[in-house]
Short mmCIF file of N, CA and C in Angstrom, two decimals:
data_model
loop_
_atom_site.label_atom_id
_atom_site.label_comp_id
_atom_site.label_asym_id
_atom_site.label_seq_id
_atom_site.Cartn_x
_atom_site.Cartn_y
_atom_site.Cartn_z
N UNK A 1249 12.49 11.19 6.62
CA UNK A 1249 12.11 10.06 5.80
C UNK A 1249 11.16 10.53 4.71
N UNK A 1250 11.44 10.13 3.48
CA UNK A 1250 10.52 10.42 2.38
C UNK A 1250 9.42 9.37 2.38
N UNK A 1251 8.20 9.80 2.56
CA UNK A 1251 7.07 8.88 2.60
C UNK A 1251 6.53 8.63 1.20
N UNK A 1252 6.20 7.39 0.94
CA UNK A 1252 5.63 7.00 -0.35
C UNK A 1252 4.15 6.68 -0.16
N UNK A 1253 3.48 6.40 -1.25
CA UNK A 1253 2.08 5.99 -1.14
C UNK A 1253 1.94 4.70 -0.34
N UNK A 1254 2.93 3.83 -0.43
CA UNK A 1254 2.93 2.61 0.37
C UNK A 1254 3.03 2.97 1.85
N UNK A 1255 3.84 3.95 2.19
CA UNK A 1255 3.94 4.42 3.58
C UNK A 1255 2.57 4.86 4.07
N UNK A 1256 1.89 5.63 3.25
CA UNK A 1256 0.58 6.15 3.66
C UNK A 1256 -0.47 5.05 3.74
N UNK A 1257 -0.38 4.04 2.89
CA UNK A 1257 -1.28 2.90 3.00
C UNK A 1257 -1.11 2.25 4.37
N UNK A 1258 0.14 2.03 4.77
CA UNK A 1258 0.41 1.41 6.06
C UNK A 1258 -0.03 2.30 7.22
N UNK A 1259 0.25 3.58 7.13
CA UNK A 1259 -0.20 4.50 8.18
C UNK A 1259 -1.72 4.50 8.28
N UNK A 1260 -2.39 4.48 7.15
CA UNK A 1260 -3.85 4.44 7.15
C UNK A 1260 -4.39 3.16 7.77
N UNK A 1261 -3.75 2.05 7.46
CA UNK A 1261 -4.20 0.77 8.03
C UNK A 1261 -4.04 0.77 9.55
N UNK A 1262 -2.87 1.18 10.05
CA UNK A 1262 -2.67 1.14 11.50
C UNK A 1262 -3.45 2.24 12.21
N UNK A 1263 -3.92 3.24 11.46
CA UNK A 1263 -4.80 4.25 12.05
C UNK A 1263 -6.14 3.62 12.44
N UNK A 1264 -6.49 2.50 11.81
CA UNK A 1264 -7.73 1.80 12.13
C UNK A 1264 -7.62 1.01 13.43
N UNK A 1265 -6.41 0.78 13.87
CA UNK A 1265 -6.16 0.04 15.11
C UNK A 1265 -4.86 -0.72 15.00
N UNK A 1266 -4.35 -1.22 16.12
CA UNK A 1266 -3.09 -1.96 16.11
C UNK A 1266 -3.18 -3.20 15.22
N UNK A 1267 -2.22 -3.35 14.32
CA UNK A 1267 -2.22 -4.46 13.36
C UNK A 1267 -0.83 -5.03 13.18
N UNK A 1268 -0.78 -6.30 12.88
CA UNK A 1268 0.48 -6.93 12.48
C UNK A 1268 0.65 -6.77 10.98
N UNK A 1269 1.84 -7.06 10.48
CA UNK A 1269 2.05 -7.03 9.04
C UNK A 1269 1.11 -7.99 8.33
N UNK A 1270 0.90 -9.16 8.91
CA UNK A 1270 -0.02 -10.15 8.34
C UNK A 1270 -1.44 -9.58 8.30
N UNK A 1271 -1.88 -8.94 9.39
CA UNK A 1271 -3.22 -8.34 9.43
C UNK A 1271 -3.37 -7.29 8.33
N UNK A 1272 -2.34 -6.48 8.15
CA UNK A 1272 -2.38 -5.43 7.13
C UNK A 1272 -2.55 -6.05 5.75
N UNK A 1273 -1.78 -7.09 5.47
CA UNK A 1273 -1.87 -7.76 4.16
C UNK A 1273 -3.27 -8.32 3.94
N UNK A 1274 -3.83 -8.95 4.95
CA UNK A 1274 -5.17 -9.52 4.83
C UNK A 1274 -6.21 -8.43 4.59
N UNK A 1275 -6.11 -7.33 5.31
CA UNK A 1275 -7.05 -6.22 5.12
C UNK A 1275 -6.89 -5.60 3.73
N UNK A 1276 -5.64 -5.42 3.31
CA UNK A 1276 -5.38 -4.82 2.00
C UNK A 1276 -5.92 -5.73 0.89
N UNK A 1277 -5.76 -7.04 1.05
CA UNK A 1277 -6.24 -7.97 0.03
C UNK A 1277 -7.76 -7.92 -0.11
N UNK A 1278 -8.46 -7.52 0.94
CA UNK A 1278 -9.91 -7.43 0.89
C UNK A 1278 -10.42 -6.03 0.61
N UNK A 1279 -9.52 -5.07 0.44
CA UNK A 1279 -9.99 -3.70 0.25
C UNK A 1279 -9.14 -2.93 -0.76
N UNK A 1280 -7.99 -2.45 -0.35
CA UNK A 1280 -7.21 -1.54 -1.19
C UNK A 1280 -6.55 -2.21 -2.39
N UNK A 1281 -6.46 -3.54 -2.40
CA UNK A 1281 -5.80 -4.21 -3.53
C UNK A 1281 -6.52 -3.94 -4.85
N UNK A 1282 -7.77 -3.53 -4.77
CA UNK A 1282 -8.53 -3.23 -5.98
C UNK A 1282 -7.99 -1.98 -6.69
N UNK A 1283 -7.25 -1.15 -5.94
CA UNK A 1283 -6.65 0.03 -6.55
C UNK A 1283 -5.22 0.27 -6.10
N UNK A 1284 -4.75 -0.44 -5.07
CA UNK A 1284 -3.37 -0.28 -4.62
C UNK A 1284 -2.90 -1.57 -3.97
N UNK A 1285 -2.19 -2.40 -4.73
CA UNK A 1285 -1.70 -3.67 -4.21
C UNK A 1285 -0.46 -3.46 -3.37
N UNK A 1286 -0.28 -4.37 -2.42
CA UNK A 1286 0.90 -4.32 -1.57
C UNK A 1286 1.31 -5.76 -1.25
N UNK A 1287 2.61 -5.99 -1.15
CA UNK A 1287 3.11 -7.33 -0.87
C UNK A 1287 3.77 -7.36 0.50
N UNK A 1288 3.97 -8.57 1.01
CA UNK A 1288 4.71 -8.72 2.28
C UNK A 1288 6.10 -8.11 2.15
N UNK A 1289 6.70 -8.24 0.97
CA UNK A 1289 8.03 -7.69 0.72
C UNK A 1289 8.08 -6.18 0.82
N UNK A 1290 6.94 -5.52 0.71
CA UNK A 1290 6.86 -4.07 0.90
C UNK A 1290 6.47 -3.74 2.33
N UNK A 1291 5.57 -4.54 2.89
CA UNK A 1291 4.98 -4.22 4.20
C UNK A 1291 6.04 -4.21 5.30
N UNK A 1292 6.76 -5.31 5.47
CA UNK A 1292 7.65 -5.42 6.62
C UNK A 1292 8.81 -4.42 6.62
N UNK A 1293 9.52 -4.23 5.49
CA UNK A 1293 10.58 -3.21 5.51
C UNK A 1293 10.03 -1.79 5.75
N UNK A 1294 8.86 -1.51 5.18
CA UNK A 1294 8.28 -0.18 5.35
C UNK A 1294 7.83 0.04 6.79
N UNK A 1295 7.27 -0.99 7.43
CA UNK A 1295 6.90 -0.86 8.84
C UNK A 1295 8.12 -0.57 9.71
N UNK A 1296 9.23 -1.23 9.42
CA UNK A 1296 10.47 -0.99 10.18
C UNK A 1296 10.94 0.46 9.97
N UNK A 1297 10.86 0.94 8.73
CA UNK A 1297 11.27 2.32 8.44
C UNK A 1297 10.35 3.32 9.14
N UNK A 1298 9.05 3.04 9.13
CA UNK A 1298 8.09 3.93 9.80
C UNK A 1298 8.31 3.92 11.32
N UNK A 1299 8.67 2.78 11.85
CA UNK A 1299 8.98 2.70 13.29
C UNK A 1299 10.24 3.51 13.60
N UNK A 1300 11.24 3.36 12.78
CA UNK A 1300 12.50 4.11 12.97
C UNK A 1300 12.25 5.61 12.89
N UNK A 1301 11.31 6.02 12.03
CA UNK A 1301 10.98 7.44 11.87
C UNK A 1301 10.02 7.93 12.95
N UNK A 1302 9.58 7.04 13.84
CA UNK A 1302 8.70 7.44 14.93
C UNK A 1302 7.25 7.60 14.54
N UNK A 1303 6.86 7.03 13.41
CA UNK A 1303 5.48 7.17 12.95
C UNK A 1303 4.57 6.02 13.37
N UNK A 1304 5.18 4.88 13.65
CA UNK A 1304 4.44 3.76 14.24
C UNK A 1304 5.25 3.23 15.41
N UNK A 1305 4.53 2.62 16.33
CA UNK A 1305 5.17 2.01 17.50
C UNK A 1305 4.84 0.53 17.45
N UNK A 1306 5.86 -0.31 17.62
CA UNK A 1306 5.68 -1.76 17.59
C UNK A 1306 5.66 -2.30 19.01
N UNK A 1307 4.80 -3.30 19.22
CA UNK A 1307 4.74 -3.96 20.51
C UNK A 1307 4.48 -5.44 20.29
N UNK A 1308 5.17 -6.26 21.05
CA UNK A 1308 4.97 -7.71 20.96
C UNK A 1308 3.63 -8.07 21.60
N UNK A 1309 2.92 -8.96 20.96
CA UNK A 1309 1.63 -9.43 21.48
C UNK A 1309 1.49 -10.90 21.13
N UNK A 1310 0.96 -11.65 22.06
CA UNK A 1310 0.77 -13.08 21.82
C UNK A 1310 -0.63 -13.33 21.29
N UNK A 1311 -0.71 -14.27 20.36
CA UNK A 1311 -2.00 -14.76 19.88
C UNK A 1311 -1.92 -16.27 20.05
N UNK A 1312 -2.49 -16.74 21.13
CA UNK A 1312 -2.30 -18.15 21.46
C UNK A 1312 -0.85 -18.37 21.83
N UNK A 1313 -0.23 -19.33 21.19
CA UNK A 1313 1.19 -19.61 21.46
C UNK A 1313 2.12 -18.87 20.51
N UNK A 1314 1.55 -18.13 19.57
CA UNK A 1314 2.36 -17.41 18.58
C UNK A 1314 2.62 -15.98 19.02
N UNK A 1315 3.86 -15.58 18.90
CA UNK A 1315 4.22 -14.18 19.13
C UNK A 1315 4.00 -13.42 17.83
N UNK A 1316 3.54 -12.21 17.93
CA UNK A 1316 3.40 -11.34 16.77
C UNK A 1316 3.65 -9.91 17.19
N UNK A 1317 3.96 -9.09 16.23
CA UNK A 1317 4.24 -7.69 16.49
C UNK A 1317 3.08 -6.86 15.98
N UNK A 1318 2.48 -6.09 16.86
CA UNK A 1318 1.40 -5.19 16.47
C UNK A 1318 1.97 -3.79 16.32
N UNK A 1319 1.52 -3.10 15.30
CA UNK A 1319 1.98 -1.74 15.02
C UNK A 1319 0.84 -0.78 15.28
N UNK A 1320 1.19 0.31 15.94
CA UNK A 1320 0.19 1.31 16.31
C UNK A 1320 0.66 2.67 15.84
N UNK A 1321 -0.26 3.48 15.38
CA UNK A 1321 0.05 4.82 14.89
C UNK A 1321 0.47 5.73 16.05
N UNK A 1322 1.51 6.50 15.85
CA UNK A 1322 1.93 7.50 16.84
C UNK A 1322 1.33 8.85 16.44
N UNK A 1323 1.50 9.84 17.30
CA UNK A 1323 1.02 11.18 16.97
C UNK A 1323 1.72 11.72 15.72
N UNK A 1324 3.01 11.44 15.59
CA UNK A 1324 3.77 11.87 14.42
C UNK A 1324 3.21 11.22 13.15
N UNK A 1325 2.92 9.93 13.23
CA UNK A 1325 2.34 9.22 12.09
C UNK A 1325 0.95 9.75 11.74
N UNK A 1326 0.15 10.04 12.77
CA UNK A 1326 -1.20 10.58 12.55
C UNK A 1326 -1.14 11.94 11.87
N UNK A 1327 -0.17 12.75 12.28
CA UNK A 1327 0.00 14.07 11.66
C UNK A 1327 0.40 13.93 10.19
N UNK A 1328 1.33 13.02 9.90
CA UNK A 1328 1.76 12.80 8.52
C UNK A 1328 0.60 12.30 7.66
N UNK A 1329 -0.20 11.39 8.20
CA UNK A 1329 -1.35 10.86 7.47
C UNK A 1329 -2.38 11.96 7.21
N UNK A 1330 -2.64 12.78 8.21
CA UNK A 1330 -3.59 13.90 8.06
C UNK A 1330 -3.10 14.89 7.01
N UNK A 1331 -1.82 15.22 7.05
CA UNK A 1331 -1.26 16.15 6.05
C UNK A 1331 -1.39 15.59 4.64
N UNK A 1332 -1.12 14.29 4.49
CA UNK A 1332 -1.20 13.65 3.17
C UNK A 1332 -2.64 13.63 2.66
N UNK A 1333 -3.58 13.26 3.53
CA UNK A 1333 -4.98 13.20 3.12
C UNK A 1333 -5.51 14.57 2.76
N UNK A 1334 -5.08 15.60 3.50
CA UNK A 1334 -5.60 16.95 3.25
C UNK A 1334 -4.90 17.67 2.12
N UNK A 1335 -3.83 17.09 1.56
CA UNK A 1335 -3.11 17.71 0.44
C UNK A 1335 -4.00 17.61 -0.80
N UNK A 1336 -4.38 18.74 -1.35
CA UNK A 1336 -5.34 18.76 -2.45
C UNK A 1336 -4.73 18.66 -3.84
N UNK A 1337 -3.41 18.64 -3.94
CA UNK A 1337 -2.82 18.54 -5.28
C UNK A 1337 -3.10 17.14 -5.84
N UNK A 1338 -3.35 17.10 -7.11
CA UNK A 1338 -3.72 15.85 -7.77
C UNK A 1338 -2.49 15.26 -8.45
N UNK A 1339 -2.17 14.04 -8.09
CA UNK A 1339 -1.05 13.34 -8.72
C UNK A 1339 -1.58 12.63 -9.97
N UNK A 1340 -0.74 12.50 -10.98
CA UNK A 1340 -1.21 11.81 -12.19
C UNK A 1340 -1.53 10.34 -11.89
N UNK A 1341 -2.55 9.86 -12.56
CA UNK A 1341 -2.97 8.47 -12.41
C UNK A 1341 -2.12 7.60 -13.33
N UNK A 1342 -1.62 6.50 -12.81
CA UNK A 1342 -0.85 5.57 -13.63
C UNK A 1342 -1.73 4.38 -13.94
N UNK A 1343 -1.98 4.18 -15.20
CA UNK A 1343 -2.80 3.06 -15.62
C UNK A 1343 -2.01 2.25 -16.63
N UNK A 1344 -1.86 0.98 -16.38
CA UNK A 1344 -1.15 0.10 -17.31
C UNK A 1344 -2.11 -1.01 -17.70
N UNK A 1345 -2.40 -1.07 -18.97
CA UNK A 1345 -3.33 -2.08 -19.46
C UNK A 1345 -2.79 -2.60 -20.78
N UNK A 1346 -2.35 -3.84 -20.79
CA UNK A 1346 -1.73 -4.40 -21.99
C UNK A 1346 -2.71 -4.42 -23.17
N UNK A 1347 -3.97 -4.72 -22.90
CA UNK A 1347 -4.95 -4.75 -24.00
C UNK A 1347 -5.11 -3.37 -24.63
N UNK A 1348 -5.12 -2.32 -23.83
CA UNK A 1348 -5.21 -0.97 -24.39
C UNK A 1348 -3.95 -0.63 -25.18
N UNK A 1349 -2.80 -1.10 -24.73
CA UNK A 1349 -1.55 -0.88 -25.47
C UNK A 1349 -1.62 -1.57 -26.83
N UNK A 1350 -2.10 -2.80 -26.85
CA UNK A 1350 -2.25 -3.53 -28.11
C UNK A 1350 -3.23 -2.81 -29.03
N UNK A 1351 -4.34 -2.35 -28.46
CA UNK A 1351 -5.34 -1.63 -29.25
C UNK A 1351 -4.75 -0.36 -29.83
N UNK A 1352 -3.93 0.35 -29.06
CA UNK A 1352 -3.30 1.58 -29.52
C UNK A 1352 -2.46 1.35 -30.78
N UNK A 1353 -1.74 0.23 -30.80
CA UNK A 1353 -0.87 -0.06 -31.93
C UNK A 1353 -1.51 -0.98 -32.96
N UNK A 1354 -2.78 -1.25 -32.83
CA UNK A 1354 -3.43 -2.21 -33.72
C UNK A 1354 -3.47 -1.76 -35.19
N UNK A 1355 -3.37 -0.47 -35.45
CA UNK A 1355 -3.37 0.00 -36.84
C UNK A 1355 -2.11 -0.43 -37.58
N UNK A 1356 -1.11 -0.88 -36.88
CA UNK A 1356 0.15 -1.27 -37.53
C UNK A 1356 0.12 -2.69 -38.08
N UNK A 1357 -0.92 -3.43 -37.79
CA UNK A 1357 -1.03 -4.80 -38.28
C UNK A 1357 -2.23 -4.93 -39.21
N UNK A 1358 -2.28 -6.01 -39.94
CA UNK A 1358 -3.37 -6.22 -40.89
C UNK A 1358 -4.67 -6.62 -40.20
N UNK A 1359 -5.76 -6.50 -40.94
CA UNK A 1359 -7.08 -6.85 -40.42
C UNK A 1359 -7.17 -8.32 -40.02
N UNK A 1360 -6.46 -9.18 -40.74
CA UNK A 1360 -6.51 -10.61 -40.42
C UNK A 1360 -5.94 -10.89 -39.03
N UNK A 1361 -4.97 -10.09 -38.58
CA UNK A 1361 -4.40 -10.24 -37.25
C UNK A 1361 -5.38 -9.75 -36.20
N UNK A 1362 -6.07 -8.65 -36.53
CA UNK A 1362 -7.03 -8.09 -35.57
C UNK A 1362 -8.17 -9.05 -35.36
#
C-alpha cells in the first residue's frame, strides 16, 4: 500500500490511543487542521485501507447504546509511522493563497483597480 500524508495523519492519531473515525475528526479539527485538514470522506476509506494493510486493527465498542468502531495501531502501523517520522528528506511545501496570487499579478492592472 502506498501511504499518503493522510495515512500518516491517521496512523499518528491512533498512535495516541484507540479512536473512532469521529474521534479522529474531532481531534484533527482541534489540532492538525491548522496545517493539515482532513474530512470524513478521507478518514473512513483510509481507515479501511489501513486495516486491510494490517496497519490498524478495528474493534467494535459500545458507547452507551451506540455501536462504534475503534481503531488501534498495530506493530506494522507503528513501524511505518516511525519510518515516516524519521525520514529526514524535506518535501516541498504547498501554499495556496488567493490574495498572494492576486498580488503577484497586480502589476497587470491599473492603479485605480488596486
